[in-house]
Structures are given as C-alpha cells and as structure tokens.
PDB file of C-alpha atoms in Angstrom:
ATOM      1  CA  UNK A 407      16.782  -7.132  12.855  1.00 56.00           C
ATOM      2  CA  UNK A 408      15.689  -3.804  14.470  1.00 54.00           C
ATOM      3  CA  UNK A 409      15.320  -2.297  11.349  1.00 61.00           C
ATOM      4  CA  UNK A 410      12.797  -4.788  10.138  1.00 66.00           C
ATOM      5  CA  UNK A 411      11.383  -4.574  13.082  1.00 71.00           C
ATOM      6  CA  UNK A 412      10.504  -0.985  13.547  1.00 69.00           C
ATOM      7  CA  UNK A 413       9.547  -1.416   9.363  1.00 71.00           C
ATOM      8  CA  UNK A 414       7.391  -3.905   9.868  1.00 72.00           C
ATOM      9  CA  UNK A 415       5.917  -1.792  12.740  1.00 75.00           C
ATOM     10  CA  UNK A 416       5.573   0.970  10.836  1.00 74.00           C
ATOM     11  CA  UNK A 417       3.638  -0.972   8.055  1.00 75.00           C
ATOM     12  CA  UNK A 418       1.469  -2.107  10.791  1.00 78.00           C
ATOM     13  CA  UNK A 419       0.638   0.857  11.748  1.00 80.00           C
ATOM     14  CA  UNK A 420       0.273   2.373   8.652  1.00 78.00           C
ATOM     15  CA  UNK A 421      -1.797  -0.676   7.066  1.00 77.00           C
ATOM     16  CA  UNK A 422      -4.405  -0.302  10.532  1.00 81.00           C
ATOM     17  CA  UNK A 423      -5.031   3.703   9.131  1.00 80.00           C
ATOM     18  CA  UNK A 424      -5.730   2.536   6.061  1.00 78.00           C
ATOM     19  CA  UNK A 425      -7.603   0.283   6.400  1.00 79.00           C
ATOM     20  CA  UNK A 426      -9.913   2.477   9.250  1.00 81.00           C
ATOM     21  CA  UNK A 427      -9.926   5.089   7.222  1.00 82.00           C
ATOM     22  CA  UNK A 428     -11.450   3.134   4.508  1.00 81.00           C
ATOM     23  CA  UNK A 429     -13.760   1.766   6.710  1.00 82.00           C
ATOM     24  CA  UNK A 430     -15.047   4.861   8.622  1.00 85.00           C
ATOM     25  CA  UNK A 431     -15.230   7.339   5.119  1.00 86.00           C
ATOM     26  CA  UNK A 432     -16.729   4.355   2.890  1.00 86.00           C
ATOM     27  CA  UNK A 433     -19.417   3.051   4.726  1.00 87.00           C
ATOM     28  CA  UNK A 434     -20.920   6.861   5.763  1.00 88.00           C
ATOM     29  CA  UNK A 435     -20.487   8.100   2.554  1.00 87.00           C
ATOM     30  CA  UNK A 436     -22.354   5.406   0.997  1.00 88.00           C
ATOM     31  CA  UNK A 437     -25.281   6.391   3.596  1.00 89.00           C
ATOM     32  CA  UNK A 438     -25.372   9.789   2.428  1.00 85.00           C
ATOM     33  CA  UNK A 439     -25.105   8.617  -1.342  1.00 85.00           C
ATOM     34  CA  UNK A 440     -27.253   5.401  -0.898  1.00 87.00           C
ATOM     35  CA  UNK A 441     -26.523   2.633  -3.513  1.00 87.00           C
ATOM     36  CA  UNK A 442     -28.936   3.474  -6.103  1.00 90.00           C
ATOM     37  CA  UNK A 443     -28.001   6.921  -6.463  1.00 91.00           C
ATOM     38  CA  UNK A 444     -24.369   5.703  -7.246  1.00 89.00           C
ATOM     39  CA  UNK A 445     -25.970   3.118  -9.847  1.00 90.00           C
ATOM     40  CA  UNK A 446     -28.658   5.816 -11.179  1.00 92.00           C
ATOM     41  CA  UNK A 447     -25.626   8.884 -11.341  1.00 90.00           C
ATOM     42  CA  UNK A 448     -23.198   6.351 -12.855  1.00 89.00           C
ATOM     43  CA  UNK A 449     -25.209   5.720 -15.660  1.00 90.00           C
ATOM     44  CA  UNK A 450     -26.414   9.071 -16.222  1.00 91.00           C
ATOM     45  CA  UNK A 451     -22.999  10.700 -15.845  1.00 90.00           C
ATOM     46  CA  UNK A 452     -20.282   7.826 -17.756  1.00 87.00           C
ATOM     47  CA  UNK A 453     -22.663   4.471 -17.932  1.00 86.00           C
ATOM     48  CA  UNK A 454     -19.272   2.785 -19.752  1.00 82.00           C
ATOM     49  CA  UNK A 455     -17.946   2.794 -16.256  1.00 81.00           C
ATOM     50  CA  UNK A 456     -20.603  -0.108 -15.660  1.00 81.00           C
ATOM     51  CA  UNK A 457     -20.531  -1.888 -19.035  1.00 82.00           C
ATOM     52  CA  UNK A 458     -17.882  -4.666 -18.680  1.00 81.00           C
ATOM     53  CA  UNK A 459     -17.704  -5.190 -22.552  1.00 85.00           C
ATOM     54  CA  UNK A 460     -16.205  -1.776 -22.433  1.00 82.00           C
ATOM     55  CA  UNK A 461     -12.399  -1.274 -23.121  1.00 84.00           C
ATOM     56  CA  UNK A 462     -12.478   0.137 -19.757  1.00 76.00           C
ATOM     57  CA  UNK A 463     -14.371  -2.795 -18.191  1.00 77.00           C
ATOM     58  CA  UNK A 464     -12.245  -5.363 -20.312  1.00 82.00           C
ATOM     59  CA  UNK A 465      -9.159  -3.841 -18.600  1.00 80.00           C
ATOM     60  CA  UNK A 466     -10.779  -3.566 -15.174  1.00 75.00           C
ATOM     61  CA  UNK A 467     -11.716  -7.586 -15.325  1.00 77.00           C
ATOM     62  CA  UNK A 468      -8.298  -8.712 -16.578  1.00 78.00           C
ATOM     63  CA  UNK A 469      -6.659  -6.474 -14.573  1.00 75.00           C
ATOM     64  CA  UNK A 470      -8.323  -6.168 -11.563  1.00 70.00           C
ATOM     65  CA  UNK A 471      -7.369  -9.507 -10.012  1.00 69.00           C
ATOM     66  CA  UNK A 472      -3.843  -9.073 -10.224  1.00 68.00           C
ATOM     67  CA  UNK A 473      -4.134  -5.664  -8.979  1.00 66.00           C
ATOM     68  CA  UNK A 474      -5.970  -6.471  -5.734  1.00 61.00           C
ATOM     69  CA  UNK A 475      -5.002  -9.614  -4.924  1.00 59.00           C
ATOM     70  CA  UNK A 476      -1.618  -9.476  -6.529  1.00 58.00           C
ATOM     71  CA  UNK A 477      -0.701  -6.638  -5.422  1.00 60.00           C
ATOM     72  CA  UNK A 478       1.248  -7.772  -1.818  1.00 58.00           C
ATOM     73  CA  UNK A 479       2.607 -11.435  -3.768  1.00 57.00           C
ATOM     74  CA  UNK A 480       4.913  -9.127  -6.346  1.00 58.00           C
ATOM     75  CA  UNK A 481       5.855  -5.551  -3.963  1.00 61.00           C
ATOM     76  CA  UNK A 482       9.608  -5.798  -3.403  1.00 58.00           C
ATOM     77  CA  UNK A 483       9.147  -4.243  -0.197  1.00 60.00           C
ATOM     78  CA  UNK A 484       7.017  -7.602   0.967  1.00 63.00           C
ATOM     79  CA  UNK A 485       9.765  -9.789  -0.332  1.00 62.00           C
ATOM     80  CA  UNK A 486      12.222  -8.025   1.518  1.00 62.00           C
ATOM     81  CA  UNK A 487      10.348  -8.451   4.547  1.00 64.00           C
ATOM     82  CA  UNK A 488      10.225 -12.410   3.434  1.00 64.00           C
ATOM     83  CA  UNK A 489      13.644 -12.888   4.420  1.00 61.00           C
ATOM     84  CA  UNK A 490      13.245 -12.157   7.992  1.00 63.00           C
ATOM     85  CA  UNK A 491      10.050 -13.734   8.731  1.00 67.00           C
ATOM     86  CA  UNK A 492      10.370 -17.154   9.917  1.00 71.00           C
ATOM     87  CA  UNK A 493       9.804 -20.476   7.343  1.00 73.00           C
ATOM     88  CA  UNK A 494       7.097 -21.072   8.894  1.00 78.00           C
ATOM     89  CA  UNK A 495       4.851 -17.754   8.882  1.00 74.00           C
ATOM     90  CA  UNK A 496       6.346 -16.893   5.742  1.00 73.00           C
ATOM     91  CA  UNK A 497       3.083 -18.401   3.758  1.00 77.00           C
ATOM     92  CA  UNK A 498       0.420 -17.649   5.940  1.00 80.00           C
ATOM     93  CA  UNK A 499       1.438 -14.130   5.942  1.00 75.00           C
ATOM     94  CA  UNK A 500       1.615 -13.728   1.926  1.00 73.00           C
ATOM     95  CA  UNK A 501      -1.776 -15.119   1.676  1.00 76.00           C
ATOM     96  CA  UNK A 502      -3.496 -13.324   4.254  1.00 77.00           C
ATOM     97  CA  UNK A 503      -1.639 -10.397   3.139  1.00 73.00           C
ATOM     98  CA  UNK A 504      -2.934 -10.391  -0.652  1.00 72.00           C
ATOM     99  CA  UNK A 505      -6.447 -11.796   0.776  1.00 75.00           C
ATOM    100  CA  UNK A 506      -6.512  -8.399   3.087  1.00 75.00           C
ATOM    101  CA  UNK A 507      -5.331  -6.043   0.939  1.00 73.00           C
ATOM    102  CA  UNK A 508      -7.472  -7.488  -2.277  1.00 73.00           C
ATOM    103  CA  UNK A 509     -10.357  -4.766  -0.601  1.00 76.00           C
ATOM    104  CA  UNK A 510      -8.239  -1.948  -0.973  1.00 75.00           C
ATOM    105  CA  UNK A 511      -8.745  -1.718  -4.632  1.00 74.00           C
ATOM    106  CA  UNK A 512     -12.519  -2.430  -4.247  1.00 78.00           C
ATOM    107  CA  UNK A 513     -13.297   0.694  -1.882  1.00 80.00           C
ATOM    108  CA  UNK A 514     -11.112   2.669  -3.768  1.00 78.00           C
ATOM    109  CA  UNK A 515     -13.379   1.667  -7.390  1.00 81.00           C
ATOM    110  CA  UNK A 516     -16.105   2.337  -5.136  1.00 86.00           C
ATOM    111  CA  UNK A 517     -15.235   5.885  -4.004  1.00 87.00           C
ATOM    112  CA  UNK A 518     -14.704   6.464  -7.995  1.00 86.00           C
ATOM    113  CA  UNK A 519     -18.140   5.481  -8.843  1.00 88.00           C
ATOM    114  CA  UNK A 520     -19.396   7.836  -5.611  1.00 89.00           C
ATOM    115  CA  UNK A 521     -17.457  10.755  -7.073  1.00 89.00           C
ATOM    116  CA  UNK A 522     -19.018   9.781 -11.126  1.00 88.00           C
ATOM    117  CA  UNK A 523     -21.925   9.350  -9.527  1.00 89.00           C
ATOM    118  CA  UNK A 524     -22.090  12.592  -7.601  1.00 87.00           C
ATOM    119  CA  UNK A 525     -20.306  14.565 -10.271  1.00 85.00           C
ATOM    120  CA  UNK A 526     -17.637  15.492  -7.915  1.00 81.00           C
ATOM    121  CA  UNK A 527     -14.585  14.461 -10.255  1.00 83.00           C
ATOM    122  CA  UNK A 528     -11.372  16.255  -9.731  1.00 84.00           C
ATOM    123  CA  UNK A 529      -9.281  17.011 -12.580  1.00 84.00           C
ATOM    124  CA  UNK A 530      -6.552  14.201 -10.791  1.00 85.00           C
ATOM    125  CA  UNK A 531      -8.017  10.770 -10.078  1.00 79.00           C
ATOM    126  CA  UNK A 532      -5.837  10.472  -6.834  1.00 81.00           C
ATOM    127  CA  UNK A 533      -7.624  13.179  -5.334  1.00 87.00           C
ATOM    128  CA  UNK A 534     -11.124  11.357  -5.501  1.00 87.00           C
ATOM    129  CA  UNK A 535     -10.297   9.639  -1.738  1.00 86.00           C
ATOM    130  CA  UNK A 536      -8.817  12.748   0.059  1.00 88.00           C
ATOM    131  CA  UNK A 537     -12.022  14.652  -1.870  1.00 88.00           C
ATOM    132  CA  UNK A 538     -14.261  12.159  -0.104  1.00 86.00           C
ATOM    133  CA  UNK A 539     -12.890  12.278   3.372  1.00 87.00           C
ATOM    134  CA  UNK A 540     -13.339  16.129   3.052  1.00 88.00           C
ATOM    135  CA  UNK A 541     -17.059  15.768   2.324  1.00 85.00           C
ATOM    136  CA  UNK A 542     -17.999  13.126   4.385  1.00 83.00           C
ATOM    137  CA  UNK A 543     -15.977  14.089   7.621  1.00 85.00           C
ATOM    138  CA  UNK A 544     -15.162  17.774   6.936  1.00 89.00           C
ATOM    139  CA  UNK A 545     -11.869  18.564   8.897  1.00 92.00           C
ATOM    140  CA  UNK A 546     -11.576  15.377  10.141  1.00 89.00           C
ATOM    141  CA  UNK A 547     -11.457  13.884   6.881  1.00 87.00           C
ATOM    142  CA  UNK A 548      -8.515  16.343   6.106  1.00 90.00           C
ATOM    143  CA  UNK A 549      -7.137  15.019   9.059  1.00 91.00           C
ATOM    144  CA  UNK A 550      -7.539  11.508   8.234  1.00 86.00           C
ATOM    145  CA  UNK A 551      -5.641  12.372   5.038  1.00 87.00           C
ATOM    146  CA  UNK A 552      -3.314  14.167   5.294  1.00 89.00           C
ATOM    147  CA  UNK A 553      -2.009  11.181   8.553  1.00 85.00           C
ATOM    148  CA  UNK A 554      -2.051   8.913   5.709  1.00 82.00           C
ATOM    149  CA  UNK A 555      -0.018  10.646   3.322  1.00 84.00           C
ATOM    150  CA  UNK A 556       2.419  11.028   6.322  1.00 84.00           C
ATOM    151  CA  UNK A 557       2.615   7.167   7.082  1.00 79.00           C
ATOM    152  CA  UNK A 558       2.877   6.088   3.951  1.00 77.00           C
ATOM    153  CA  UNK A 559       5.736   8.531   2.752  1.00 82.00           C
ATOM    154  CA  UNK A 560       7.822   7.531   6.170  1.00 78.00           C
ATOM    155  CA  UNK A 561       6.664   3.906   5.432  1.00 73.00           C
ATOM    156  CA  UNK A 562       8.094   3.869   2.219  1.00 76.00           C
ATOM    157  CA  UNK A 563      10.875   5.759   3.312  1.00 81.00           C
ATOM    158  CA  UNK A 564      12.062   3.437   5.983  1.00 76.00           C
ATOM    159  CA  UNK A 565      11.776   0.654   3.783  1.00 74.00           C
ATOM    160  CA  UNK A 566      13.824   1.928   0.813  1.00 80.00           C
ATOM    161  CA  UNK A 567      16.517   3.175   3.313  1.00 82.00           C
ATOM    162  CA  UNK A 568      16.692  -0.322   5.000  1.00 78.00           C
ATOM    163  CA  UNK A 569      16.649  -2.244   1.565  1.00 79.00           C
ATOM    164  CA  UNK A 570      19.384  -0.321   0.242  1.00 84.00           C
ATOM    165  CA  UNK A 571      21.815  -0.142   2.893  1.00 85.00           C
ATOM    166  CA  UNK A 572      21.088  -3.961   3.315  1.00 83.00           C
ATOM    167  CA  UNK A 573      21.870  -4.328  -0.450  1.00 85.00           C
ATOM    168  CA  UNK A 574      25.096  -1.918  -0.427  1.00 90.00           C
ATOM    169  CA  UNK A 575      26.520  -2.994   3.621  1.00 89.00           C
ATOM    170  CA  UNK A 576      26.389  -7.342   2.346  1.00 87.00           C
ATOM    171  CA  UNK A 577      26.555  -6.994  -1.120  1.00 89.00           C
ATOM    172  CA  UNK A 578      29.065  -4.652  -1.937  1.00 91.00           C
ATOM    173  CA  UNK A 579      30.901  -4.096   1.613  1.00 93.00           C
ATOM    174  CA  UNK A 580      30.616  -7.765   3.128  1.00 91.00           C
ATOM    175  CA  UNK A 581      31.187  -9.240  -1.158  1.00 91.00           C
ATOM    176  CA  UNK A 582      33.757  -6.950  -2.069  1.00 94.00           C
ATOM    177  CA  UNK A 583      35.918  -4.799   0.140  1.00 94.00           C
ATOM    178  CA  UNK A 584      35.647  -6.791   3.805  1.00 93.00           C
ATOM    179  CA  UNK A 585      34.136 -10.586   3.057  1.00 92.00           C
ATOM    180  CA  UNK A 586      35.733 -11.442   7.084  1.00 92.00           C
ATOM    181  CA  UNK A 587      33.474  -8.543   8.296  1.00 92.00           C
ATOM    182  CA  UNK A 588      31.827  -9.504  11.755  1.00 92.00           C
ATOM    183  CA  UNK A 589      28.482  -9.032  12.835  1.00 86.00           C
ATOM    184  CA  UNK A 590      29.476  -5.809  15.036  1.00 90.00           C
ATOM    185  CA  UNK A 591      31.133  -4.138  12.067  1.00 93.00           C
ATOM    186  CA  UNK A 592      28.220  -5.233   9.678  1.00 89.00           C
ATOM    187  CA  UNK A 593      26.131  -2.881  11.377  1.00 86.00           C
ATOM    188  CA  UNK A 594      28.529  -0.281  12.101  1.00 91.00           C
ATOM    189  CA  UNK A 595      28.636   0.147   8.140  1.00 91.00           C
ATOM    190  CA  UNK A 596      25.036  -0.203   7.977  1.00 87.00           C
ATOM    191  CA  UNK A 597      24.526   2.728  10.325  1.00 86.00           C
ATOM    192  CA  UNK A 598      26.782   4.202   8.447  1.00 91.00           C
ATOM    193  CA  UNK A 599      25.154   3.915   4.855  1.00 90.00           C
ATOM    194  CA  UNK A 600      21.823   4.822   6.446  1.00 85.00           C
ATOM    195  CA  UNK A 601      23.014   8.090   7.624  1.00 89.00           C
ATOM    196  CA  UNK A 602      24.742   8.819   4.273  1.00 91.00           C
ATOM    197  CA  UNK A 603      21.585   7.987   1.929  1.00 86.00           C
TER     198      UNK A 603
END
C-alpha cells in the first residue's frame, strides 16, 4: 500500500505539471499567434490538416475519441491502480479521469496547428510542445520541459517497478515457491525484487 501510495502521488503530481504547463504555454501562445493566423497559416502552409474528408482527418475523427477520452479507460498503469482504490471511488475516478485527460490531446493538436501555422515544424513531431514552451516562455519554457520529461520518466518508472514486483512477489513467489507466505515476508520479497529490477 505505500507503494501505490507514493505512485499515485507521484501521478498527482506529475498530472498537476501537465496539465499547468498546458495551461500557462497554450493560452499565451495563442495570444501571440491569435486564432486567425493559426486558421489563415494552416491553410496556406498544409490546408489537408483542416479538411476532415482527408485521410488524415478521417483518421483524426475515428481516432481521436478513443485517443482522448480512451486513453486513461485502457492504460495498464490505471488498472493497476484499480485494484487499490476502494469499490466505491473506483468509477468516479475512471470517468473523471478519461473526462480530464480527453484535453490533453486537444492542446496538444492545437500546438501542431500553431507550429503549421507558424512554419515552425521540427523534423520530430514530439518536439513541437518543448519547441513551443521555448518560444513562448524562453528559459522558462525549457524549464517547464525539461521538469516534465523528469516526472514522467520517474512516473513511469515507479509504476513499472511496482507492477512488476507485485506481479513476480504474488504470482510467482506467493503461487509457486511459498503459497503460506505472510504478510511480513510478502514485502520482504517485494523489497527485495524492487531492489533487484
């Protein structure tokens, strides 16, 4: 339990500078764009990127509900959570999970069009964000950044190690070599597996 609970923590924390990052790079750099300059540069620069009879916009309108809204209902990581959570919260916390992170992939299409719009493309797409925060907030941006990519890799991290030295310590040390094993020397072996992986 106090490994899900510093995970789920973690995710907090990491989920909160996310989510302000979004909202403090997005919003100014759609002041210094403006909204008609993205739809004006769009269409000069790649107007398929607005046509949703494209291939492109096909694929974006089929897929783009199961990528934002689906996205927290399939992770593995949230369904390992799920087992710790109470019945009761287990629900309210999927839904307003998906319904919270369904804007994620919104800014983020929106920071594309910005960087079509502007011409700023890099050569790799996951570098049109971190390019953004550089030009809207300079150093800070960087900053901003280069925190996230932090979080997220020790997010992950923490999560993977948990999830697998739940899977190994009850699955194949409680199942196979020691099915009488007590709490206490549960997470002895747990400790254990965690330090090994």
């Amino acid at each position: 339990m106090g490994g899900l609970k510093s995970i789920v923590a973690m995710d907090f924390i990491n989920t909160i500078l996310i989510m302000a990052t979004l909202v403090i790079v997005v919003p100014i750099a759609l002041t210094k764009v403006g909204v008609a300059e993205i739809y004006s540069g769009v269409m000069v620069n790649m107007p398929e990127r607005l046509n949703i009879l494209s291939p492109i916009g096909l694929l974006f309108g089929i897929s783009a509900p199961f990528l934002g809204i689906g996205e927290i209902f399939h992770s593995n990581l949230w369904w390992l959570r799920a087992h710790s959570m109470r019945s009761d919260s287990v629900r309210r916390s999927w839904i307003a999970g998906g319904l919270i992170w369904s804007f994620v992939p919104i800014i983020s299409g929106l920071t594309g069009l910005m960087a079509i719009a502007t011409g700023n493309i890099p050569e790799q797409m996951n570098m049109v964000f971190p390019n953004l925060a550089v030009q809207v907030l300079g150093a800070g941006g960087a900053f901003l950044v280069t925190v996230l990519v932090l979080a997220s890799i020790s997010s992950s991290l923490d999560s993977l190690l948990e999830g697998t030295s739940s899977l190994l310590t009850e699955d194949i040390y409680k199942g196979y070599i020691n099915p009488r094993a007590d709490s206490r020397t549960m997470l002895k072996v747990q400790r254990s597996i965690i330090m090994a992986l």
